[in-house]
Coordinates of C-alpha atoms and ligand atoms in Angstrom, one line a residue:
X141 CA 56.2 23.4 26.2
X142 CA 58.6 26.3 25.7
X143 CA 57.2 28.3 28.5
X144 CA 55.6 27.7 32.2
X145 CA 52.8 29.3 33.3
X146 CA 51.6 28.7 37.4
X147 CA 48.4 29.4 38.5
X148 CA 47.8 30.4 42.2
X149 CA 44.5 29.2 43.8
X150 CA 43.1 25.4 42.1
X151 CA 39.5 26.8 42.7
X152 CA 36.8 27.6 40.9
X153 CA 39.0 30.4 38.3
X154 CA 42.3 28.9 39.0
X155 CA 41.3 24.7 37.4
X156 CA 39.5 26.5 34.2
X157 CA 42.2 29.0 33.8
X158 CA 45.0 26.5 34.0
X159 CA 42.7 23.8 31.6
X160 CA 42.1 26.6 29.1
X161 CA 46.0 27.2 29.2
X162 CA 46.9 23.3 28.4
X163 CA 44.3 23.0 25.9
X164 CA 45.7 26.0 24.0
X165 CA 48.9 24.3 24.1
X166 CA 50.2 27.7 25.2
X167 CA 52.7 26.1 28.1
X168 CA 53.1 24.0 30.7
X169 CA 51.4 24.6 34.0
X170 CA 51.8 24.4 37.6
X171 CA 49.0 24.7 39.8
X172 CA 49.2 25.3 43.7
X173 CA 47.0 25.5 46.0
X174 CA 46.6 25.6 50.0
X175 CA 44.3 23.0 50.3
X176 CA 46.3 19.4 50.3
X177 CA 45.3 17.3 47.1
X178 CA 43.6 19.4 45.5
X179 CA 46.0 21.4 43.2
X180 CA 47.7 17.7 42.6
X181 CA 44.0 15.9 42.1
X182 CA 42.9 18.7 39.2
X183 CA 46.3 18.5 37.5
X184 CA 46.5 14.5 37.1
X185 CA 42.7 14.9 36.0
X186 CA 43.6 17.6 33.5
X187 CA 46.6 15.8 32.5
X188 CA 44.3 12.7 31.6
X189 CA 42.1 14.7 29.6
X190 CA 45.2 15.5 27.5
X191 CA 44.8 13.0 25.0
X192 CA 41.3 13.1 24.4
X193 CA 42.1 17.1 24.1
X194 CA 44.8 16.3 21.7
X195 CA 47.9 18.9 23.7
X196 CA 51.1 17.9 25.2
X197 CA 50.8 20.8 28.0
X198 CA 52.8 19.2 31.3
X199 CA 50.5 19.8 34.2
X200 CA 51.2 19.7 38.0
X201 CA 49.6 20.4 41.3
X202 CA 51.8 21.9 44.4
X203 CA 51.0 23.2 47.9
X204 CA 54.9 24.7 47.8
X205 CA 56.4 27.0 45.2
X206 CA 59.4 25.2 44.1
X207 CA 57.6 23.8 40.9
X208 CA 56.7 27.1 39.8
X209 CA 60.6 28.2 39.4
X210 CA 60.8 30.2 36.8
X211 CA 57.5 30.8 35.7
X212 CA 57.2 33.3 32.9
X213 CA 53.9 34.1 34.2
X214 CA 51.8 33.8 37.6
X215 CA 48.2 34.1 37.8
X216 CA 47.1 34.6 40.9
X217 CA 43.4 33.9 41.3
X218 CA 43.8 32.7 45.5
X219 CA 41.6 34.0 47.9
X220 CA 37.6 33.6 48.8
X221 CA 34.8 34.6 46.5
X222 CA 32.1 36.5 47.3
X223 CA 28.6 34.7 48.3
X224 CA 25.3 36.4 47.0
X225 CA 24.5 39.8 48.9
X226 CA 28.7 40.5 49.3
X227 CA 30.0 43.2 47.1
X228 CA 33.7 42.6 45.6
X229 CA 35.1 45.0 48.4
X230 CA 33.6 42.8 51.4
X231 CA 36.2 40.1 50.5
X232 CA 39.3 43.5 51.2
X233 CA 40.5 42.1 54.5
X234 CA 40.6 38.3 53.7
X235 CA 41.9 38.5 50.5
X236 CA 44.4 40.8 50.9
X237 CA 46.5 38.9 53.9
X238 CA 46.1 36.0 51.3
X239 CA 47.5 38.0 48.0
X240 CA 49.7 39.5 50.3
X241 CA 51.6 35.9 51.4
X242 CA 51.5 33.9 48.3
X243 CA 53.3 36.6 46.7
X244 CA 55.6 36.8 48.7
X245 CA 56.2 33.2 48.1
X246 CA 56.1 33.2 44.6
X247 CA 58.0 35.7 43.5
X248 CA 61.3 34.0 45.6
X249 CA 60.8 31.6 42.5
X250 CA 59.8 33.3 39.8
X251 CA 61.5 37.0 40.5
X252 CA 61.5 38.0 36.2
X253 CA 58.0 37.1 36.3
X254 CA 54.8 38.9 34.8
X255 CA 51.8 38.7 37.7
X256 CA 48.3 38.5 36.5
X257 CA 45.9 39.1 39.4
X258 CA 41.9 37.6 39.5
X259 CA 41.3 37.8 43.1
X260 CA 39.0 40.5 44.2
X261 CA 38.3 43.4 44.8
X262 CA 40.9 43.4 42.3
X263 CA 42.6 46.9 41.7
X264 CA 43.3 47.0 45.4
X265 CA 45.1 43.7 45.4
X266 CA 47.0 44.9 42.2
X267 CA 48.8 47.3 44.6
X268 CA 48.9 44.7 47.5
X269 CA 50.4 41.9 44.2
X270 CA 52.7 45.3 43.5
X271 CA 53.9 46.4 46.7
X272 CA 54.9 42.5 48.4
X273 CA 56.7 41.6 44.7
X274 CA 58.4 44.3 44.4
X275 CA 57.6 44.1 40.7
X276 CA 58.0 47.3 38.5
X277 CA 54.3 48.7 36.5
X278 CA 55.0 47.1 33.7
X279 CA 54.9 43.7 35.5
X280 CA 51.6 44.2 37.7
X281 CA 48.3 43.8 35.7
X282 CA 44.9 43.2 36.9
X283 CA 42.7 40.8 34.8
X284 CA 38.6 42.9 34.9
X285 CA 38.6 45.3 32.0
X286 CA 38.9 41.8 29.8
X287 CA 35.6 40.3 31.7
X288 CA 33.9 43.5 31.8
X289 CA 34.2 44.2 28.6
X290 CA 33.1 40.7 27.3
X291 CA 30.4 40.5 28.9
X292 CA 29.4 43.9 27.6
X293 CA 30.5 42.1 24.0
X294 CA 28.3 38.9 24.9
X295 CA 25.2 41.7 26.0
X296 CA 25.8 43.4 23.2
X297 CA 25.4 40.0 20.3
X298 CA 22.3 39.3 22.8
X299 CA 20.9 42.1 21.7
X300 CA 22.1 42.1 18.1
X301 CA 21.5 38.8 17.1
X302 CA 25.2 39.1 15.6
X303 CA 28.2 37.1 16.1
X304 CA 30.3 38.2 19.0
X305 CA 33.3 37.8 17.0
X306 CA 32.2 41.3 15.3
X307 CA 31.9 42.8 18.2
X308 CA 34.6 45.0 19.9
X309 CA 33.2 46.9 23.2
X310 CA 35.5 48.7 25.9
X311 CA 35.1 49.1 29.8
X312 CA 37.4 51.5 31.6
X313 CA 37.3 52.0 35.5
X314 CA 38.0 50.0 38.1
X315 CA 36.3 46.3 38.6
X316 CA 33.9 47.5 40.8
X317 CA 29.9 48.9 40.4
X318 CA 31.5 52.4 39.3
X319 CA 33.1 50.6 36.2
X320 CA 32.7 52.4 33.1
X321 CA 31.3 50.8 29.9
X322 CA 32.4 53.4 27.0
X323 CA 29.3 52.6 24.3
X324 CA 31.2 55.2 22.3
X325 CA 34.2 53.2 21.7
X326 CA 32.2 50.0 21.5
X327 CA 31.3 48.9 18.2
X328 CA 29.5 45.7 16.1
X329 CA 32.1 45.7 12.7
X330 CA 33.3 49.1 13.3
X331 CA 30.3 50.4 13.9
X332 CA 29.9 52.1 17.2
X333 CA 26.8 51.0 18.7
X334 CA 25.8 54.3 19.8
X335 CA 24.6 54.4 15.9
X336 CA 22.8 50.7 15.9
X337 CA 20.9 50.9 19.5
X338 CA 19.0 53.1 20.9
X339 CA 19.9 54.9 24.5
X340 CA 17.8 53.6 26.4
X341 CA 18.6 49.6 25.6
X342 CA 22.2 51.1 25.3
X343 CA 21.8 52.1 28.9
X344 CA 20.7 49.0 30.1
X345 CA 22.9 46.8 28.8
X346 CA 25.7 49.2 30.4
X347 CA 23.4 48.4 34.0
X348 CA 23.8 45.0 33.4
X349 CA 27.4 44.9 32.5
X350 CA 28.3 46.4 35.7
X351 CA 26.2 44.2 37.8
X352 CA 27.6 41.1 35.4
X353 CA 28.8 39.5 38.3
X354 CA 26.6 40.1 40.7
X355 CA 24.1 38.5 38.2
X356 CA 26.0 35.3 38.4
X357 CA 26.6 35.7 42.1
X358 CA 22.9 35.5 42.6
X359 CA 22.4 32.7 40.2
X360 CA 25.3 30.5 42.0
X361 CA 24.3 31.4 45.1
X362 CA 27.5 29.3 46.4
X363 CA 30.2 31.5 44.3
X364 CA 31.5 33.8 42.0
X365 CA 31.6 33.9 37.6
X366 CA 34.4 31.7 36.7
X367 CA 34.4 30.6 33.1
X368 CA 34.2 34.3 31.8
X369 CA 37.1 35.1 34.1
X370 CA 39.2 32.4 33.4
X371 CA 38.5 33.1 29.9
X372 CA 40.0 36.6 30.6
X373 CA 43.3 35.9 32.6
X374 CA 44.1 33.6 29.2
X375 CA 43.9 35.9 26.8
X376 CA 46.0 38.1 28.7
X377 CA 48.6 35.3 29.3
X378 CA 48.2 34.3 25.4
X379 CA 49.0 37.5 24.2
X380 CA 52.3 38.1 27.2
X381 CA 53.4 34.5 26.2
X382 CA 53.1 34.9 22.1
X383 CA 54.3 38.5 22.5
X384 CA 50.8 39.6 20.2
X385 CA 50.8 42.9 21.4
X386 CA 47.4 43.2 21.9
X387 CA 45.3 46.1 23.2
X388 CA 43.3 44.8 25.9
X389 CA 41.3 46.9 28.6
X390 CA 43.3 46.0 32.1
X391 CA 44.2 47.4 35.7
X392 CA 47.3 49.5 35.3
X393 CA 49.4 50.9 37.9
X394 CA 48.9 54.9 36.3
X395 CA 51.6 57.8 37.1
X396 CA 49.5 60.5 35.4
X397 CA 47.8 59.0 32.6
X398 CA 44.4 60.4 32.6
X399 CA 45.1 62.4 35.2
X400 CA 45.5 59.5 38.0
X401 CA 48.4 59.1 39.7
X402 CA 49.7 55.8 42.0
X403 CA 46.4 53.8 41.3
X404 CA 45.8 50.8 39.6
X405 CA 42.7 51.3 37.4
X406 CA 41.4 49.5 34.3
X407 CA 43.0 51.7 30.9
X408 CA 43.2 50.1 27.6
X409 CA 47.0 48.8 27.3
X410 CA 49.6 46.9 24.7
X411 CA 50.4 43.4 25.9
X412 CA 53.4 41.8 25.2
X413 CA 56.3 39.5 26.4
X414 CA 57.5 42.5 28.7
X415 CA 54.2 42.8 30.4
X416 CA 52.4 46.8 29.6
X417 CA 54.2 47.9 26.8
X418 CA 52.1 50.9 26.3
X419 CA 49.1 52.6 28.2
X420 CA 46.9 53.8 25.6
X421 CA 45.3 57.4 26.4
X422 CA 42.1 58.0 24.7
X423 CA 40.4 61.3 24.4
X424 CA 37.2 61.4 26.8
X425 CA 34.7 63.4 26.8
X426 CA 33.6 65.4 29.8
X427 CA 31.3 63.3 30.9
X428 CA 33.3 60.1 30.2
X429 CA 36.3 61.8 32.3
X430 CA 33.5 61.9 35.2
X431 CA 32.8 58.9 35.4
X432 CA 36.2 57.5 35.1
X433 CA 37.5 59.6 37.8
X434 CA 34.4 58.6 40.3
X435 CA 35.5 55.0 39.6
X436 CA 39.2 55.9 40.4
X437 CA 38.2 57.3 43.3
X438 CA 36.3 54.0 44.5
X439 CA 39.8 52.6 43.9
X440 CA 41.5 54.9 46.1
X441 CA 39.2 54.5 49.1
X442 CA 39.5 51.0 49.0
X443 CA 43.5 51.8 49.1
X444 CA 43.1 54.1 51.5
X445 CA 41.3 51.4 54.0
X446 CA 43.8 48.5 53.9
X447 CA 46.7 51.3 54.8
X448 CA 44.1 51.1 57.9
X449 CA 44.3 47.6 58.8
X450 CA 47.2 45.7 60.3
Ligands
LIG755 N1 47.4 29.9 49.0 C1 47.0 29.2 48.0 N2 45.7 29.0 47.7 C2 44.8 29.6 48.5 C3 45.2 30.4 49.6 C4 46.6 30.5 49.9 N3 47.0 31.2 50.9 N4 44.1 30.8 50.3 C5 43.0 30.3 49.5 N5 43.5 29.6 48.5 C6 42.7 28.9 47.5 C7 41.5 28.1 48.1 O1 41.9 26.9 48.7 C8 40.7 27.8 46.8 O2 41.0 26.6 46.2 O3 42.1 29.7 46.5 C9 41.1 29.0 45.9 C10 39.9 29.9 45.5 O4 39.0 29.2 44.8 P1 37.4 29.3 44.9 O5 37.0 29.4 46.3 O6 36.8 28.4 44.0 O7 37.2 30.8 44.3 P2 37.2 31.3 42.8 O8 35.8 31.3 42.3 O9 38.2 30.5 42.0 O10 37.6 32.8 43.0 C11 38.9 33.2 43.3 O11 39.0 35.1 42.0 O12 37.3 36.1 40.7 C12 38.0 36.1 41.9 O13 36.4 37.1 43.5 C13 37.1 35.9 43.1 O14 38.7 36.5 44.8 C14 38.1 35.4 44.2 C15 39.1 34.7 43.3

């Protein structure tokens, strides 16, 4: 393949996110890991797979970064998950020594590289990714408002009975219980669904979006959602790698779009080969402004407790 794609972490997120890059065919992968074996064991397995699957996607597994040289892209999905009663920010002190090093690391190698981070609680280590790269905005994006906003989409057909593929839906805020589903600019064939559903089932699937993972959390009992987020982080990579220019909800580092300023929170944005090529500002309502800034400030106190710890 033309381009190279390495996935940090060979867990749970990391091994569906790097087999759903190969089976696209949308570049070669490199898969590293901590753990000895591991990253090397669910390579070779993906890369026997390959024929069945019909791609020619090189994979590889590493516990060093010298095989991910030149990455065009790193997704970085390291880290622990949560276990059922942990919220996303209970993982704040763990995960961010752990963002924090193989960052470090990586960039040495891949230093024009785009970083996509996964691990949680995510907007937080967007500015941990952001300050140990180096990395300008453009290149720092955190993979939740894609998640959230499918499993609104996926809540939404439930409801429906319609195919998801009609549906569009749109979840602003950080990746947290504050998150903000925006019903208004969600729609079933361009038709908002504020027009289709009434309020009160509205409301409840809005509930339910913002406890999506939790939901799964409590289902697992053993982990975190994977699939869903794997899902994500590719079709964030797909549209970098192919240069699409796609408007997808992520975290973006924000100097005064909607009035926030040095905080990475989930805004609808332009993806393309140079990482956020646009931040798209939408006009909110009142209300929606609210709720948006209550979510960035859920951001900010999570920022404002790692500047505590060593
Ligand atoms: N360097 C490389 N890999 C590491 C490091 C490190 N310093 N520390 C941990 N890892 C690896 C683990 O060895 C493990 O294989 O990260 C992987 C994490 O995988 P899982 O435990 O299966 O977790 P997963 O479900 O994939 O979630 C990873 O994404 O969605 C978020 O909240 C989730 O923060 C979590 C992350």
């Amino acid at each position: 393949m033309n381009q190279k794609v390495t996935v940090i972490g060979a867990g749970n997120v990391g091994a569906t996110a790097a087999q759903r890059l190969a089976e696209k065919e949308l570049c070669d992968v490199v898969l590293v890991d901590i753990v000895e074996g591991v990253p090397q064991g669910k390579a070779l397995d993906l890369a026997q797979a390959a024929p069945v699957e019909k791609h020619d996607a090189h994979l590889i597994g590493a516990n060093t970064y010298e095989a991910s040289a030149n990455s065009d892209i790193i997704i970085i999905t390291a880290g622990i998950p949560r276990k059922p009663g942990m919220s996303r920010d209970d993982l704040l002190a763990t995960n961010k020594g752990i963002i924090k090093s193989v960052t470090k690391q990586v960039v040495q190698y891949s230093p024009k590289s785009i970083l996509i981070i996964v691990s949680n609680p995510l907007d937080a280590m967007c500015h941990v990714a952001m300050e140990a790269s180096g990395f300008p905005k453009q290149r720092v994006i955190g993979m939740a408002g894609v998640l959230d906003s499918a499993r609104f989409r996926a809540f939404i057909s439930m409801e429906l009975n319609v195919s998801v593929e009609n549906i569009s839906a749109l979840v602003m805020g950080g990746h947290g219980d504050t998150m903000v589903p925006l019903p208004r600019f969600s729609t079933v064939a361009g038709v908002p669904i504020t027009e289709l559903i009434l309020p009160e089932r509205i409301e409840a699937m809005v509930t339910r979006t913002r406890n999506g993972g939790a939901e799964i959390v409590s289902l697992l009992k053993t982990g975190s959602a994977y699939y869903a987020p794997a899902s994500a982080a590719v079709e964030m990579a797909e549209s970098i790698l192919k240069d699409k220019k796609k408007i997808l909800p992520c975290a973006a580092y924000l100097t005064g779009e909607y009035g926030i300023s040095g905080l990475f929170v989930g805004v609808p944005v332009k993806l393309g080969k140079n990482g956020i090529e646009q931040i798209i500002s939408l006009k909110l309502t009142a209300e929606e402004k609210k709720a948006l800034a209550k979510s960035a400030a859920a951001v900010q106190e999570l920022v404002d407790a790692m500047k505590k710890m060593p």
